[in-house]
XYZ file of C-alpha atoms in Angstrom:
619
model
C -31.475 -50.860 16.209
C -29.131 -51.302 13.281
C -30.351 -50.340 9.818
C -30.780 -53.086 7.215
C -29.050 -51.426 4.261
C -25.611 -49.941 4.887
C -24.756 -47.462 2.085
C -21.143 -47.110 0.983
C -19.002 -44.169 2.099
C -18.850 -41.348 -0.449
C -15.998 -38.864 -0.824
C -16.835 -35.498 0.762
C -19.765 -36.731 2.868
C -19.841 -35.801 6.567
C -20.903 -38.234 9.278
C -24.227 -36.417 9.735
C -24.915 -36.464 5.978
C -24.030 -40.163 5.786
C -26.489 -40.991 8.579
C -29.190 -38.918 6.853
C -28.582 -40.789 3.567
C -28.623 -44.142 5.368
C -32.006 -43.310 6.936
C -33.294 -42.204 3.523
C -32.112 -45.366 1.728
C -33.748 -47.555 4.386
C -36.992 -45.549 4.239
C -36.748 -44.665 7.909
C -37.983 -41.206 8.962
C -35.375 -38.691 10.104
C -36.260 -36.320 12.940
C -34.861 -34.957 16.172
C -37.464 -36.813 18.211
C -36.825 -40.151 16.529
C -33.089 -39.819 17.083
C -33.686 -38.870 20.722
C -35.822 -41.975 21.263
C -32.868 -44.057 20.100
C -30.577 -42.329 22.592
C -28.896 -39.979 20.110
C -28.820 -36.181 20.064
C -29.111 -34.422 16.708
C -27.006 -31.523 17.992
C -24.163 -33.909 18.825
C -24.301 -35.463 15.352
C -24.206 -32.062 13.625
C -21.245 -30.951 15.763
C -19.138 -33.967 14.791
C -19.874 -36.279 17.735
C -21.405 -39.040 15.630
C -19.295 -42.073 16.591
C -22.028 -43.695 18.718
C -24.891 -43.229 16.194
C -22.662 -44.579 13.411
C -21.782 -47.621 15.491
C -25.368 -48.261 16.714
C -27.217 -47.749 13.440
C -24.616 -48.672 10.814
C -22.020 -50.731 12.660
C -19.102 -48.622 11.433
C -16.722 -46.199 13.110
C -16.287 -42.520 12.305
C -12.782 -42.733 10.858
C -13.871 -42.578 7.154
C -15.624 -39.249 7.864
C -12.984 -37.500 9.967
C -11.798 -35.338 7.086
C -15.269 -33.983 6.310
C -16.738 -33.833 9.818
C -16.039 -31.053 12.365
C -13.102 -32.009 14.573
C -13.821 -29.205 17.040
C -16.846 -26.968 17.598
C -16.705 -24.176 20.172
C -18.595 -20.932 20.682
C -16.094 -19.086 18.502
C -14.702 -21.486 15.935
C -15.123 -24.735 14.030
C -12.218 -26.884 12.845
C -12.973 -28.996 9.770
C -10.794 -30.462 7.037
C -7.769 -29.049 8.841
C -9.086 -25.485 8.512
C -10.520 -23.087 11.083
C -13.725 -21.155 10.316
C -15.973 -18.893 12.384
C -18.675 -20.644 14.397
C -21.275 -18.505 12.634
C -20.066 -19.916 9.323
C -21.058 -23.481 10.249
C -24.789 -24.176 9.871
C -26.496 -26.704 12.129
C -30.024 -25.625 11.211
C -30.371 -24.774 7.508
C -29.712 -27.705 5.163
C -28.665 -26.270 1.794
C -27.853 -28.150 -1.393
C -26.785 -27.668 -4.995
C -29.441 -28.936 -7.431
C -26.878 -29.368 -10.222
C -24.627 -31.524 -8.007
C -27.602 -33.824 -7.352
C -28.316 -33.943 -11.099
C -24.730 -35.134 -11.588
C -25.253 -37.759 -8.880
C -28.329 -39.129 -10.646
C -26.452 -39.339 -13.956
C -23.553 -41.194 -12.398
C -23.215 -44.855 -13.513
C -25.252 -47.194 -11.359
C -23.770 -50.119 -9.447
C -26.767 -52.427 -9.400
C -28.725 -50.023 -7.199
C -31.288 -47.302 -7.793
C -29.777 -44.008 -8.992
C -31.125 -42.407 -5.829
C -28.330 -44.199 -3.935
C -25.795 -41.921 -5.629
C -27.387 -38.738 -4.252
C -25.384 -37.412 -1.319
C -24.540 -34.172 0.457
C -21.199 -32.333 0.148
C -19.861 -31.293 3.549
C -19.054 -27.758 2.370
C -22.748 -27.059 1.798
C -22.918 -26.597 5.580
C -20.350 -23.761 5.499
C -22.420 -20.566 5.592
C -19.551 -18.553 4.093
C -20.150 -20.487 0.842
C -23.258 -19.102 -0.873
C -22.924 -20.617 -4.341
C -21.722 -23.826 -5.936
C -18.433 -22.845 -7.613
C -18.559 -26.016 -9.732
C -21.898 -25.297 -11.434
C -22.171 -21.515 -10.762
C -25.603 -21.699 -9.135
C -26.920 -20.471 -5.790
C -27.179 -23.125 -3.088
C -30.849 -23.933 -2.558
C -32.292 -23.664 0.954
C -36.085 -24.005 0.535
C -38.482 -26.555 -0.934
C -39.335 -25.654 -4.562
C -42.929 -26.850 -4.036
C -44.109 -25.439 -0.696
C -41.333 -22.935 -0.022
C -40.625 -24.236 3.484
C -37.040 -23.878 4.660
C -35.197 -27.182 4.604
C -33.511 -27.884 7.941
C -31.828 -30.748 9.733
C -34.808 -31.035 12.087
C -37.057 -33.247 9.954
C -37.663 -34.649 6.506
C -35.275 -36.826 4.509
C -32.278 -36.347 2.267
C -34.332 -35.454 -0.822
C -37.672 -34.393 0.694
C -38.812 -31.495 2.839
C -40.686 -32.004 6.087
C -43.945 -31.848 4.111
C -42.841 -34.718 1.875
C -42.244 -32.717 -1.296
C -39.309 -33.807 -3.491
C -36.236 -31.573 -3.400
C -34.852 -33.136 -6.564
C -37.376 -31.051 -8.506
C -35.460 -27.887 -7.599
C -33.660 -26.120 -10.431
C -30.582 -24.095 -9.643
C -30.499 -20.307 -9.959
C -27.526 -19.472 -12.141
C -25.047 -16.733 -11.208
C -22.171 -15.171 -13.108
C -18.973 -17.253 -12.853
C -17.097 -14.176 -11.633
C -19.256 -14.040 -8.503
C -18.254 -17.547 -7.374
C -14.508 -16.830 -7.054
C -14.608 -16.398 -3.287
C -16.654 -19.569 -2.817
C -14.221 -21.478 -5.055
C -11.346 -20.347 -2.843
C -13.120 -21.427 0.364
C -14.192 -24.803 -1.049
C -10.674 -25.320 -2.405
C -9.149 -24.650 1.027
C -11.550 -27.218 2.490
C -10.609 -29.817 -0.125
C -13.953 -29.874 -1.950
C -12.397 -28.886 -5.319
C -8.958 -27.978 -6.746
C -7.415 -25.271 -4.600
C -6.796 -21.722 -5.820
C -3.437 -20.427 -4.621
C -3.665 -16.881 -3.195
C -0.515 -16.340 -1.089
C -1.747 -13.339 0.913
C -4.844 -15.330 1.974
C -3.033 -18.650 2.336
C -0.983 -17.100 5.152
C -4.182 -16.668 7.214
C -6.594 -19.124 8.762
C -9.663 -19.757 6.617
C -11.756 -17.685 9.032
C -9.327 -14.779 8.685
C -9.192 -15.243 4.915
C -12.994 -14.972 4.714
C -12.838 -11.775 6.773
C -10.139 -10.444 4.445
C -12.199 -11.107 1.289
C -15.209 -9.472 2.919
C -13.303 -6.392 4.053
C -11.482 -5.889 0.750
C -14.661 -6.398 -1.272
C -16.684 -4.055 0.910
C -13.955 -1.390 0.646
C -14.030 -1.711 -3.153
C -17.828 -1.450 -3.486
C -18.811 0.422 -0.305
C -15.872 2.678 0.556
C -14.278 3.331 3.948
C -17.516 3.089 5.932
C -19.068 0.207 4.011
C -20.304 -3.039 5.596
C -21.486 -6.309 4.085
C -24.826 -5.954 5.877
C -25.511 -2.840 3.798
C -25.592 -4.959 0.621
C -28.544 -7.204 -0.310
C -27.889 -10.929 0.216
C -27.841 -11.653 -3.526
C -24.827 -9.325 -3.910
C -22.751 -10.938 -1.180
C -21.017 -13.413 -3.540
C -20.168 -10.526 -5.861
C -18.684 -8.438 -3.016
C -16.624 -11.296 -1.619
C -15.369 -12.274 -5.065
C -14.234 -8.683 -5.607
C -12.215 -9.034 -2.403
C -10.659 -12.250 -3.700
C -9.724 -10.544 -6.961
C -7.836 -7.865 -4.993
C -6.039 -10.498 -2.908
C -5.148 -12.508 -6.023
C -3.517 -9.479 -7.668
C -1.547 -8.573 -4.545
C -0.087 -6.019 -3.888
C -0.863 -3.983 -7.048
C -4.653 -4.220 -6.689
C -4.495 -3.421 -2.963
C -2.380 -0.336 -3.590
C -4.864 0.779 -6.267
C -7.696 0.268 -3.759
C -5.867 2.462 -1.224
C -5.280 5.122 -3.854
C -8.987 5.193 -4.617
C -9.934 5.456 -0.946
C -7.378 8.223 -0.306
C -8.757 10.115 -3.319
C -12.340 10.137 -2.066
C -14.101 13.479 -1.725
C -14.168 13.443 2.082
C -10.395 12.904 2.347
C -8.130 15.957 2.303
C -4.535 16.811 3.039
C -5.463 17.676 6.583
C -6.895 14.228 7.290
C -4.162 12.887 9.552
C -6.064 9.963 11.036
C -5.749 6.699 9.077
C -9.194 5.671 10.299
C -10.714 8.722 8.623
C -9.086 7.752 5.313
C -9.458 3.973 5.258
C -12.281 3.443 7.780
C -13.112 -0.159 8.621
C -10.290 -1.413 6.382
C -7.767 0.256 8.696
C -9.429 -1.119 11.838
C -9.439 -4.611 10.316
C -5.760 -4.375 9.347
C -4.769 -3.460 12.910
C -6.507 -6.566 14.268
C -4.803 -9.013 11.911
C -2.429 -11.414 13.710
C 1.265 -10.564 13.799
C 3.577 -12.073 11.214
C 3.108 -13.230 7.640
C 0.074 -11.871 5.849
C -0.984 -9.592 8.707
C 2.331 -7.759 8.651
C 2.233 -7.567 4.842
C -1.200 -5.875 4.875
C -0.203 -3.420 7.583
C 3.125 -2.611 5.948
C 1.468 -1.536 2.681
C -1.420 0.319 4.343
C 0.764 2.159 6.866
C 3.391 3.046 4.259
C 0.646 4.315 1.943
C -0.751 6.559 4.665
C 2.697 7.769 5.778
C 3.502 8.789 2.192
C 0.412 10.997 1.964
C 1.629 13.690 4.330
C 2.250 14.448 8.010
C 1.575 11.646 10.489
C 1.219 12.408 14.170
C 4.007 11.061 16.348
C 1.526 9.120 18.510
C -0.080 7.377 15.502
C 0.255 3.617 15.179
C 1.262 4.242 11.577
C 4.501 5.995 12.475
C 5.358 3.097 14.782
C 5.048 0.624 11.923
C 5.878 2.557 8.782
C 9.369 2.138 7.403
C 11.453 4.881 9.008
C 14.998 3.973 7.884
C 17.132 5.714 10.532
C 17.060 6.042 14.313
C 19.287 8.023 16.661
C 21.814 6.833 19.207
C 19.612 8.282 21.947
C 16.656 6.139 20.820
C 18.759 2.970 20.771
C 20.266 3.849 24.157
C 16.803 4.405 25.634
C 15.604 1.058 24.270
C 18.646 -0.762 25.692
C 18.803 1.148 28.980
C 22.423 2.241 28.279
C 24.247 5.509 27.648
C 24.601 6.783 24.047
C 28.419 6.642 24.363
C 28.147 2.939 25.243
C 25.967 2.252 22.202
C 28.321 4.268 19.967
C 31.088 1.740 20.680
C 28.953 -1.073 19.245
C 27.973 0.998 16.212
C 31.673 1.497 15.467
C 32.475 -2.161 16.157
C 29.828 -3.185 13.616
C 31.264 -0.810 11.028
C 28.021 1.187 10.869
C 29.405 4.551 12.010
C 28.833 7.215 9.333
C 31.932 8.369 7.467
C 31.045 12.040 7.955
C 29.482 13.479 11.101
C 28.834 16.984 12.378
C 29.067 18.080 15.974
C 25.643 18.575 17.522
C 23.918 16.612 14.743
C 22.272 13.296 15.772
C 23.895 10.222 14.260
C 21.505 8.286 12.038
C 21.657 4.503 12.522
C 19.722 1.999 10.418
C 17.025 0.002 12.134
C 18.831 -3.191 11.165
C 21.953 -2.087 13.025
C 19.876 -0.999 16.008
C 18.193 -4.402 16.123
C 21.580 -6.120 15.913
C 22.905 -4.067 18.826
C 19.841 -4.833 20.919
C 20.242 -8.521 20.154
C 23.938 -8.432 21.098
C 23.184 -6.796 24.435
C 20.265 -9.128 25.116
C 22.500 -12.147 24.535
C 25.470 -10.772 26.503
C 26.605 -12.812 29.509
C 29.067 -11.236 31.949
C 32.044 -13.267 33.174
C 30.659 -13.501 36.709
C 27.397 -14.953 35.327
C 29.122 -17.513 33.098
C 29.428 -20.280 35.750
C 25.671 -20.194 36.351
C 25.002 -20.322 32.590
C 27.321 -23.340 32.249
C 26.207 -25.018 35.468
C 29.821 -25.228 36.708
C 32.005 -23.887 39.473
C 33.974 -20.699 38.778
C 37.287 -22.520 38.397
C 35.819 -25.052 35.979
C 34.214 -22.284 33.904
C 37.554 -20.462 33.729
C 39.200 -23.664 32.483
C 36.723 -23.890 29.606
C 37.361 -20.262 28.725
C 41.129 -20.773 28.841
C 40.789 -23.784 26.526
C 38.694 -21.646 24.118
C 35.870 -24.137 24.391
C 33.704 -21.185 25.494
C 35.518 -18.146 24.082
C 34.527 -14.533 24.855
C 32.530 -12.705 22.179
C 34.997 -10.646 20.134
C 32.450 -7.965 19.231
C 32.288 -6.727 22.841
C 36.061 -6.269 22.981
C 35.966 -4.303 19.730
C 33.212 -2.143 21.237
C 35.605 -1.083 23.989
C 34.374 -3.369 26.781
C 37.408 -4.324 28.848
C 35.841 -7.154 30.836
C 35.207 -10.520 29.204
C 31.673 -10.762 27.851
C 30.176 -13.922 26.335
C 27.367 -14.517 23.862
C 24.447 -16.581 25.141
C 23.791 -17.922 21.667
C 27.389 -19.152 21.407
C 27.107 -20.742 24.872
C 23.900 -22.511 23.867
C 25.575 -23.708 20.666
C 28.492 -25.201 22.622
C 26.093 -26.909 25.034
C 24.124 -28.284 22.090
C 27.326 -29.677 20.508
C 28.339 -31.260 23.795
C 24.914 -32.728 24.376
C 24.490 -34.277 20.959
C 21.487 -36.627 20.700
C 21.391 -37.431 24.447
C 17.824 -37.911 25.747
C 16.275 -35.954 28.616
C 15.611 -37.926 31.815
C 13.927 -37.139 35.108
C 16.513 -38.935 37.281
C 20.076 -40.131 36.724
C 20.182 -43.791 35.548
C 22.373 -46.192 37.503
C 26.037 -45.966 36.631
C 25.879 -42.446 35.203
C 27.446 -39.445 36.923
C 27.277 -35.680 36.305
C 29.992 -34.485 33.940
C 31.992 -32.705 36.649
C 32.033 -35.744 38.968
C 32.702 -38.205 36.160
C 35.675 -36.071 35.104
C 37.201 -36.476 38.588
C 37.063 -40.261 38.201
C 38.564 -40.295 34.746
C 41.962 -38.592 35.097
C 41.320 -36.543 31.943
C 42.315 -33.031 32.968
C 38.987 -32.334 34.643
C 35.944 -30.815 32.947
C 38.143 -29.214 30.307
C 39.579 -32.551 29.175
C 36.202 -34.259 29.211
C 34.586 -31.529 27.099
C 37.512 -31.634 24.678
C 37.037 -35.388 24.210
C 33.293 -34.925 23.638
C 33.881 -32.238 21.013
C 36.521 -34.466 19.372
C 33.996 -37.287 19.051
C 35.862 -39.560 21.497
C 33.154 -39.438 24.152
C 29.442 -38.770 24.333
C 26.891 -37.601 26.852
C 24.558 -40.441 27.787
C 21.593 -38.431 29.148
C 20.604 -34.965 30.380
C 18.699 -34.238 33.576
C 15.570 -32.176 33.078
C 15.652 -28.635 34.496
C 19.349 -28.873 35.417
C 21.348 -25.799 34.338
C 23.988 -26.223 31.640
C 26.574 -28.939 32.097
C 25.336 -29.723 35.609
C 22.698 -32.002 34.092
C 24.951 -33.757 31.551
C 25.363 -37.416 32.605
C 28.328 -39.583 31.544
C 29.455 -43.143 32.130
C 32.890 -43.183 33.839
C 33.706 -46.326 31.864
C 33.248 -44.325 28.656
C 35.778 -41.802 29.940
C 38.292 -44.511 30.740
C 37.816 -46.097 27.322
C 38.200 -42.718 25.612
C 41.262 -41.977 27.706
C 42.892 -45.240 26.657
C 41.978 -44.546 23.041
C 43.664 -41.147 23.226
C 46.795 -42.798 24.683
C 47.044 -45.258 21.819
C 44.956 -47.957 23.489
C 45.847 -50.538 26.086
C 45.022 -51.767 29.553
C 45.136 -49.777 32.757
C 47.348 -50.940 35.615
C 44.253 -52.148 37.456
C 43.176 -54.264 34.496
C 46.677 -55.719 34.126
C 46.715 -56.472 37.854
C 43.490 -58.433 37.540
C 44.926 -60.383 34.629
C 48.139 -61.416 36.372
C 46.606 -61.371 39.888
C 48.852 -58.767 41.489
C 48.018 -55.369 42.989
C 47.894 -52.450 40.534
C 50.599 -50.549 42.407
C 52.904 -53.542 41.999
C 52.132 -53.563 38.264
C 53.393 -49.995 38.176
C 56.643 -51.085 39.843
C 57.020 -53.897 37.312
C 56.604 -51.366 34.482
C 59.164 -49.044 36.034
C 61.524 -52.031 36.434
C 61.360 -52.465 32.667
C 59.887 -55.956 32.728
C 56.563 -54.760 31.249
C 56.172 -52.113 28.574
C 53.780 -49.263 29.368
C 52.952 -45.849 27.899
C 52.270 -42.758 29.971
C 49.287 -40.657 28.826
C 49.026 -36.864 28.953
C 47.272 -37.061 32.299
C 50.000 -39.278 33.817
C 48.230 -42.620 33.555
C 50.160 -45.697 32.385
C 48.579 -47.930 29.713
C 49.908 -51.378 28.809
C 49.330 -52.683 25.268
C 47.852 -56.147 24.900
C 50.888 -57.468 23.008
C 53.218 -56.146 25.721
C 51.250 -58.020 28.367
C 51.315 -61.187 26.249
C 55.096 -60.843 25.873
C 55.465 -60.387 29.642
C 53.396 -63.485 30.404
C 55.417 -65.570 27.950
C 58.761 -64.424 29.385
C 57.966 -64.009 33.092
C 55.697 -65.543 35.684
C 54.739 -64.760 39.238
C 54.991 -67.376 41.959
C 51.226 -67.683 41.901
C 51.215 -68.269 38.115
C 53.830 -71.050 38.462
C 51.812 -72.599 41.284
C 48.675 -72.632 39.158
C 50.550 -74.164 36.223
C 51.672 -77.200 38.221
C 48.703 -77.377 40.591
C 50.647 -76.678 43.728
C 50.782 -74.014 46.406
C 52.766 -70.791 46.334
C 54.737 -71.778 49.432
C 55.914 -75.096 47.975
C 56.848 -73.509 44.646
C 58.851 -70.811 46.418
C 60.699 -73.367 48.576
C 61.522 -75.507 45.518
C 62.929 -72.513 43.649
C 64.955 -71.429 46.674
C 66.413 -74.947 47.008
C 67.342 -74.827 43.321
C 69.101 -71.507 43.912
C 66.921 -69.594 41.450
C 66.909 -65.822 41.939
C 63.753 -63.796 41.089
C 64.004 -60.965 38.586
C 61.663 -58.851 40.698
C 60.397 -59.046 44.242
C 58.625 -56.798 46.704
C 58.892 -56.899 50.449
C 56.292 -56.196 53.061
C 52.878 -57.475 53.825
C 51.904 -58.173 50.218
C 54.837 -59.981 48.624
C 54.982 -60.281 44.851
C 57.792 -62.233 43.182
C 58.406 -62.399 39.434
C 60.605 -65.146 37.895
C 62.105 -65.540 34.472
C 60.590 -68.596 32.828
C 64.023 -69.454 31.413
C 65.440 -69.721 34.951
C 62.662 -71.963 36.252
C 63.747 -75.650 36.177
C 61.815 -77.742 33.722
C 61.390 -80.445 36.385
C 59.952 -78.031 38.953
C 56.966 -80.271 39.517
C 59.222 -83.233 40.418
C 61.042 -81.111 42.982
C 57.869 -80.629 44.992
C 56.640 -83.452 47.251
C 53.837 -85.480 45.669
C 51.486 -84.485 48.410
C 51.838 -80.822 47.400
C 51.590 -81.021 43.583
C 49.215 -82.301 40.937
C 50.212 -85.834 39.807
C 52.183 -86.048 36.562
């Protein structure tokens, strides 16, 4: 049944909190059993699945509460306000509140309603990692000030415990502002207050950032073997805020923390193991995700430990600490090649030392080693190039000869005699050829693969087609999914013909001219060779006829069929009339398909009168 009074949506209120407030405003009891009798599960509401209760009881959807309601709740994590927190840090039992926030709500200007209507819950009160209100610097209350019973979501109302005692009578327990720094950071990340920028923590998820503040704070106050559980609950905000202070003054404060831990009484010069020196801090750093903040933490910690003294060759520290030089043998082992082979690339990159000594290993920077590994990883041998391009061997060689896919120069400088290509350069050429073409599952009607379309276009094969694409004269229409290289590039043969004509200065093909003057295309070619029609030969041997040349031809010459159409007669009768008048054609073909071209100046002006009336259109 829908509630009578529908309270307005308040910024920062979750769907569960809004339902609780709506029940409270309407004077309807709130309990798990009452919700169950209405077909709703309290656990679903608290885990963000509140769309049905909102629609049934309030007649509104859940969209206004999406930002402050869990979007995902699993056994390990909760996603809320675009941030990820640990599942243990999201409370679905205890219902905490800030007494000072509720005092502010009661003092807020009224809008024709009782001040109690302004009282609402902030969604971040349900985040267990937040122990204080960073706005008012008080502990979040969790028990009734009258009877001491824990306030939960199970029963009661927004401002009363399950025994009916008012929660508004609670007075907040003040804490030092310096102990609310960690809570201010968490609430800021969730959008509950202005955000505090801490780059080393901002590069982590909120769950990881909370772990980082805990681990750094515990290391500061409890040493290498400290744990948050060893501190009383009232000191937890202080410990976490100490961790935030270290993260905020990164990396200076972190380096000072490491110095203090390395200087502890139990740590000596013989303590090789990083775990013995840094304890849980070291174990936590190893588990941080790769990249960004995780790498930054490990880099400082590992470098700090490596600088203290000897580090065993099997230690994870020596694998991550900054060791500037590596040997040719190490690079060769990583690449699976001989040292002499790698030496050629070192010289080609200009990284060979100026002075060397026989029998002494050559020191190569890690940057150069990484560059060599990348070059070899991207190398494509000449016999593998056709497969990479999706072409036949001959077609691939044509692209290489045209320098559309040139060999990588670095391999030649390294002493490799065979042609070697760079996969990155190949991918770049394919990307340029593809352009913005969409990916399709099947070839649309009228489109052909690039290699086949090139055969239809008389454009010097695949090489000519690719050259026109790179010159902006042609474009790929679509690309087949999962087809290798150019094998999946689809083109319209008409585009190729249009581009071909454009390259030749424009004009009509012989076939198009033939359709215009109704003669076979091979006869049009003979007419061009006879000099009656002007045509231009393209680089691929095709003849193109400009529009103005065709217009000039039609004004000066006419075929027998054209004359017959002009006067509405038949070809036979026109030909007989011209023969009787002794008119000689300027061009004629013999054989099965006869084409005759006449000069319009030679055609008698009274040609129509020379044809019997029964075989010509009346004058």
